[in-house]
Short mmCIF file of C-alpha atoms in Angstrom, two decimals:
data_model
loop_
_atom_site.label_atom_id
_atom_site.label_comp_id
_atom_site.label_asym_id
_atom_site.label_seq_id
_atom_site.Cartn_x
_atom_site.Cartn_y
_atom_site.Cartn_z
CA ASP A 1 -14.42 -46.72 9.25
CA GLN A 2 -16.36 -43.85 10.68
CA GLN A 3 -19.72 -45.23 11.81
CA VAL A 4 -21.12 -41.79 12.54
CA LYS A 5 -20.54 -39.02 10.04
CA GLN A 6 -21.08 -35.30 10.07
CA ASN A 7 -20.29 -34.13 6.57
CA SER A 8 -20.52 -30.40 7.22
CA PRO A 9 -17.52 -29.15 9.20
CA SER A 10 -19.05 -25.71 9.62
CA LEU A 11 -22.31 -23.81 9.36
CA SER A 12 -23.13 -20.09 9.63
CA VAL A 13 -26.62 -18.87 10.39
CA GLN A 14 -28.17 -15.48 11.11
CA GLU A 15 -29.53 -14.89 14.58
CA GLY A 16 -33.22 -15.76 14.76
CA ARG A 17 -33.11 -18.16 11.83
CA ILE A 18 -33.13 -21.95 11.93
CA SER A 19 -29.93 -23.97 12.25
CA ILE A 20 -30.00 -27.49 10.85
CA LEU A 21 -27.17 -29.83 11.66
CA ASN A 22 -27.02 -33.21 9.98
CA CYS A 23 -25.61 -36.59 10.91
CA ASP A 24 -25.50 -39.96 9.15
CA TYR A 25 -24.72 -43.38 10.55
CA THR A 26 -23.92 -46.72 9.03
CA ASN A 27 -24.51 -49.28 11.79
CA SER A 28 -28.10 -50.52 11.82
CA MET A 29 -27.59 -51.81 15.37
CA PHE A 30 -27.53 -48.28 16.75
CA ASP A 31 -30.74 -47.61 18.64
CA TYR A 32 -30.05 -44.44 20.59
CA PHE A 33 -28.71 -41.15 19.33
CA LEU A 34 -27.44 -38.07 21.11
CA TRP A 35 -26.30 -34.54 20.39
CA TYR A 36 -23.60 -32.74 22.34
CA LYS A 37 -22.52 -29.15 22.34
CA LYS A 38 -18.93 -28.12 22.95
CA TYR A 39 -17.48 -24.72 23.70
CA PRO A 40 -13.72 -24.13 23.34
CA ALA A 41 -11.64 -25.34 26.29
CA GLU A 42 -14.63 -27.13 27.82
CA GLY A 43 -15.92 -30.68 27.77
CA PRO A 44 -18.87 -31.66 25.57
CA THR A 45 -22.24 -31.23 27.24
CA PHE A 46 -25.30 -33.33 26.57
CA LEU A 47 -27.99 -31.51 24.62
CA ILE A 48 -30.74 -33.85 23.48
CA SER A 49 -31.26 -37.50 22.57
CA ILE A 50 -33.66 -39.73 20.71
CA SER A 51 -34.50 -43.40 20.83
CA SER A 52 -34.92 -45.38 17.64
CA ILE A 53 -38.57 -46.02 18.51
CA LYS A 54 -39.26 -42.33 17.94
CA ASP A 55 -38.80 -40.09 14.94
CA LYS A 56 -38.81 -36.76 16.78
CA ASN A 57 -37.84 -35.39 20.15
CA GLU A 58 -38.21 -31.78 21.18
CA ASP A 59 -36.73 -29.80 24.04
CA GLY A 60 -37.34 -26.08 23.93
CA ARG A 61 -35.56 -24.60 20.93
CA PHE A 62 -33.93 -27.92 20.08
CA THR A 63 -35.55 -30.70 18.06
CA VAL A 64 -33.92 -33.89 16.87
CA PHE A 65 -35.38 -35.82 13.95
CA LEU A 66 -34.53 -39.42 13.17
CA ASN A 67 -35.03 -41.12 9.80
CA LYS A 68 -34.14 -44.75 10.39
CA SER A 69 -34.62 -45.88 6.82
CA ALA A 70 -32.10 -43.28 5.65
CA LYS A 71 -29.88 -43.74 8.72
CA HIS A 72 -29.98 -39.99 9.16
CA LEU A 73 -30.64 -37.64 12.02
CA SER A 74 -30.74 -33.90 12.24
CA LEU A 75 -30.74 -31.27 14.97
CA HIS A 76 -32.88 -28.19 14.47
CA ILE A 77 -32.31 -25.07 16.54
CA VAL A 78 -35.06 -22.46 16.33
CA PRO A 79 -34.53 -19.58 16.78
CA SER A 80 -30.75 -19.59 16.67
CA GLN A 81 -28.96 -17.38 19.18
CA PRO A 82 -25.35 -16.17 19.32
CA GLY A 83 -24.81 -18.30 22.43
CA ASP A 84 -25.51 -21.36 20.32
CA SER A 85 -22.20 -20.83 18.54
CA ALA A 86 -20.24 -23.98 19.36
CA VAL A 87 -19.17 -27.32 17.95
CA TYR A 88 -21.96 -29.89 17.83
CA PHE A 89 -21.26 -33.60 17.90
CA CYS A 90 -23.75 -36.33 17.17
CA ALA A 91 -23.28 -39.72 18.78
CA ALA A 92 -24.81 -43.16 18.58
CA THR A 93 -24.92 -46.23 20.76
CA SER A 94 -26.68 -49.55 21.00
CA ASN A 95 -28.02 -51.63 23.86
CA THR A 96 -25.73 -54.52 22.93
CA GLY A 97 -22.66 -52.63 24.03
CA ASN A 98 -21.76 -49.55 25.90
CA GLN A 99 -19.61 -47.76 23.40
CA PHE A 100 -20.61 -44.37 22.10
CA TYR A 101 -19.54 -43.46 18.59
CA PHE A 102 -19.13 -39.81 17.72
CA GLY A 103 -19.10 -37.82 14.52
CA THR A 104 -16.36 -35.35 13.65
CA GLY A 105 -18.43 -32.36 14.69
CA THR A 106 -20.00 -29.32 13.03
CA SER A 107 -18.91 -25.84 14.06
CA LEU A 108 -21.97 -23.59 14.22
CA THR A 109 -21.60 -19.82 14.09
CA VAL A 110 -24.67 -17.72 14.77
CA ILE A 111 -24.19 -14.23 13.41
CA PRO A 112 -25.84 -11.43 15.40
CA ASP B 1 -22.98 -30.98 36.04
CA ALA B 2 -21.74 -34.53 36.42
CA GLY B 3 -19.13 -34.88 39.14
CA ILE B 4 -16.09 -35.64 37.01
CA THR B 5 -12.63 -34.31 37.76
CA GLN B 6 -9.69 -34.76 35.44
CA SER B 7 -6.09 -34.21 36.42
CA PRO B 8 -3.83 -32.75 35.34
CA ARG B 9 -5.77 -30.28 33.21
CA HIS B 10 -2.67 -29.25 31.28
CA LYS B 11 0.63 -31.04 30.83
CA VAL B 12 3.70 -30.71 28.65
CA THR B 13 5.94 -33.73 28.52
CA GLU B 14 8.88 -35.00 26.51
CA THR B 15 8.82 -37.77 23.95
CA GLY B 16 9.47 -41.14 25.50
CA THR B 17 8.33 -40.29 29.02
CA PRO B 18 5.41 -42.03 30.72
CA VAL B 19 2.31 -39.99 31.43
CA THR B 20 -0.75 -40.80 33.54
CA LEU B 21 -4.02 -38.94 33.36
CA ARG B 22 -6.53 -39.40 36.14
CA CYS B 23 -10.29 -39.30 36.06
CA HIS B 24 -12.26 -39.19 39.29
CA GLN B 25 -16.06 -39.37 39.51
CA THR B 26 -18.42 -38.83 42.40
CA GLU B 27 -21.53 -40.20 40.66
CA ASN B 28 -20.89 -43.92 41.28
CA HIS B 29 -21.51 -44.60 37.58
CA ARG B 30 -20.60 -48.03 36.30
CA TYR B 31 -19.08 -47.08 32.96
CA MET B 32 -16.06 -44.85 32.45
CA TYR B 33 -14.40 -43.85 29.19
CA TRP B 34 -11.35 -42.13 27.83
CA TYR B 35 -11.70 -40.24 24.54
CA ARG B 36 -9.30 -38.09 22.61
CA GLN B 37 -10.34 -35.15 20.47
CA ASP B 38 -8.36 -34.18 17.40
CA PRO B 39 -9.17 -31.83 14.52
CA GLY B 40 -10.91 -33.69 11.72
CA HIS B 41 -11.42 -36.78 13.84
CA GLY B 42 -13.96 -35.72 16.40
CA LEU B 43 -14.06 -37.76 19.58
CA ARG B 44 -12.46 -41.18 19.41
CA LEU B 45 -12.67 -43.82 22.10
CA ILE B 46 -9.37 -45.00 23.55
CA HIS B 47 -10.45 -47.40 26.31
CA TYR B 48 -13.47 -47.90 28.47
CA SER B 49 -14.39 -49.67 31.69
CA TYR B 50 -17.59 -51.44 32.65
CA GLY B 51 -16.63 -52.13 36.24
CA VAL B 52 -13.74 -52.34 38.66
CA LYS B 53 -10.88 -54.11 36.90
CA ASP B 54 -13.06 -54.62 33.81
CA THR B 55 -11.74 -52.70 30.84
CA ASP B 56 -11.79 -52.98 27.08
CA LYS B 57 -10.16 -51.36 24.08
CA GLY B 58 -11.68 -48.68 21.93
CA GLU B 59 -10.85 -47.69 18.38
CA VAL B 60 -7.52 -45.94 19.09
CA SER B 61 -6.04 -47.94 21.98
CA ASP B 62 -2.50 -48.48 20.67
CA GLY B 63 0.06 -46.84 22.93
CA TYR B 64 -2.38 -46.49 25.83
CA SER B 65 -3.24 -48.57 28.86
CA VAL B 66 -5.86 -48.08 31.55
CA SER B 67 -6.62 -49.22 35.03
CA ARG B 68 -9.64 -49.07 37.28
CA SER B 69 -9.00 -50.26 40.82
CA LYS B 70 -11.89 -48.32 42.34
CA THR B 71 -15.32 -47.42 41.00
CA GLU B 72 -14.52 -43.72 41.15
CA ASP B 73 -11.09 -43.69 39.48
CA PHE B 74 -10.05 -44.46 35.92
CA LEU B 75 -6.43 -43.93 34.93
CA LEU B 76 -5.09 -43.53 31.41
CA THR B 77 -1.37 -44.20 30.93
CA LEU B 78 0.80 -43.41 27.98
CA GLU B 79 3.71 -45.78 28.51
CA SER B 80 6.09 -43.82 26.28
CA ALA B 81 4.59 -40.62 24.98
CA THR B 82 4.90 -39.73 21.30
CA SER B 83 4.13 -36.51 19.45
CA SER B 84 1.09 -38.18 17.85
CA GLN B 85 -0.42 -38.40 21.32
CA THR B 86 -0.55 -34.64 21.64
CA SER B 87 -4.27 -34.15 22.03
CA VAL B 88 -7.11 -33.20 24.30
CA TYR B 89 -8.23 -36.12 26.43
CA PHE B 90 -11.74 -36.36 27.82
CA CYS B 91 -12.94 -38.68 30.50
CA ALA B 92 -16.62 -39.61 30.43
CA ILE B 93 -19.02 -41.58 32.58
CA SER B 94 -22.31 -43.36 32.04
CA ASP B 95 -24.71 -45.10 34.37
CA GLN B 96 -27.18 -47.17 32.35
CA GLY B 97 -25.30 -46.77 29.10
CA TYR B 98 -27.68 -44.42 27.31
CA THR B 99 -26.25 -41.02 28.14
CA ILE B 100 -22.60 -40.17 28.56
CA TYR B 101 -21.25 -37.20 30.51
CA PHE B 102 -17.87 -35.64 29.97
CA GLY B 103 -15.22 -34.09 32.14
CA GLU B 104 -13.58 -30.78 31.32
CA GLY B 105 -10.61 -32.27 29.47
CA SER B 106 -6.87 -32.67 29.86
CA TRP B 107 -4.62 -30.89 27.38
CA LEU B 108 -1.48 -32.91 26.70
CA THR B 109 1.45 -31.69 24.63
CA VAL B 110 4.29 -34.06 23.81
CA VAL B 111 7.45 -32.27 22.67
#
């Protein structure tokens, strides 16, 4: 069973607008969440993370929101830029183990 | 960028042959991982290591084995490659277990 789910395989957004990528998880033991960005033919790169003790973390144009009661997190990109076009993976882990569980990814296209 | 080197970066092999992928890190991180990426499946953990000679299975470990004889090296072996193992393989490392960093990937085609 997929413990981390990204239900939107793709998303298209106009340049300058907001991109919202969503992620759901099922394991209540997860206490740390991450977002990765992946360009074709490259490895995923770390983007931003959030601990379960917070509900928001911001880094420049990127903000991650965590709703623990709904087991849901989202990544907001404002304003979106063409260079943001990539596949975004969300991931989760817990301090009881050192496994990272990934979603299936959302392909973001920012249209100039 | 994390100091992770994967080799080979690209390989074509025949069904039934053994294949070894190597991951080398220069960060002295404790944890090392092998993931595979497939369309519709995202990144799935094959095996991971939490120290020299300490390894454990991930969610898709069948058909794969690993070894870690030195902190910096983590080998992934396909004992007898099958077409279902055609994939992109990513090595990753983690120090304290809260952020994971990936290598550039190894593209494997089994014909």
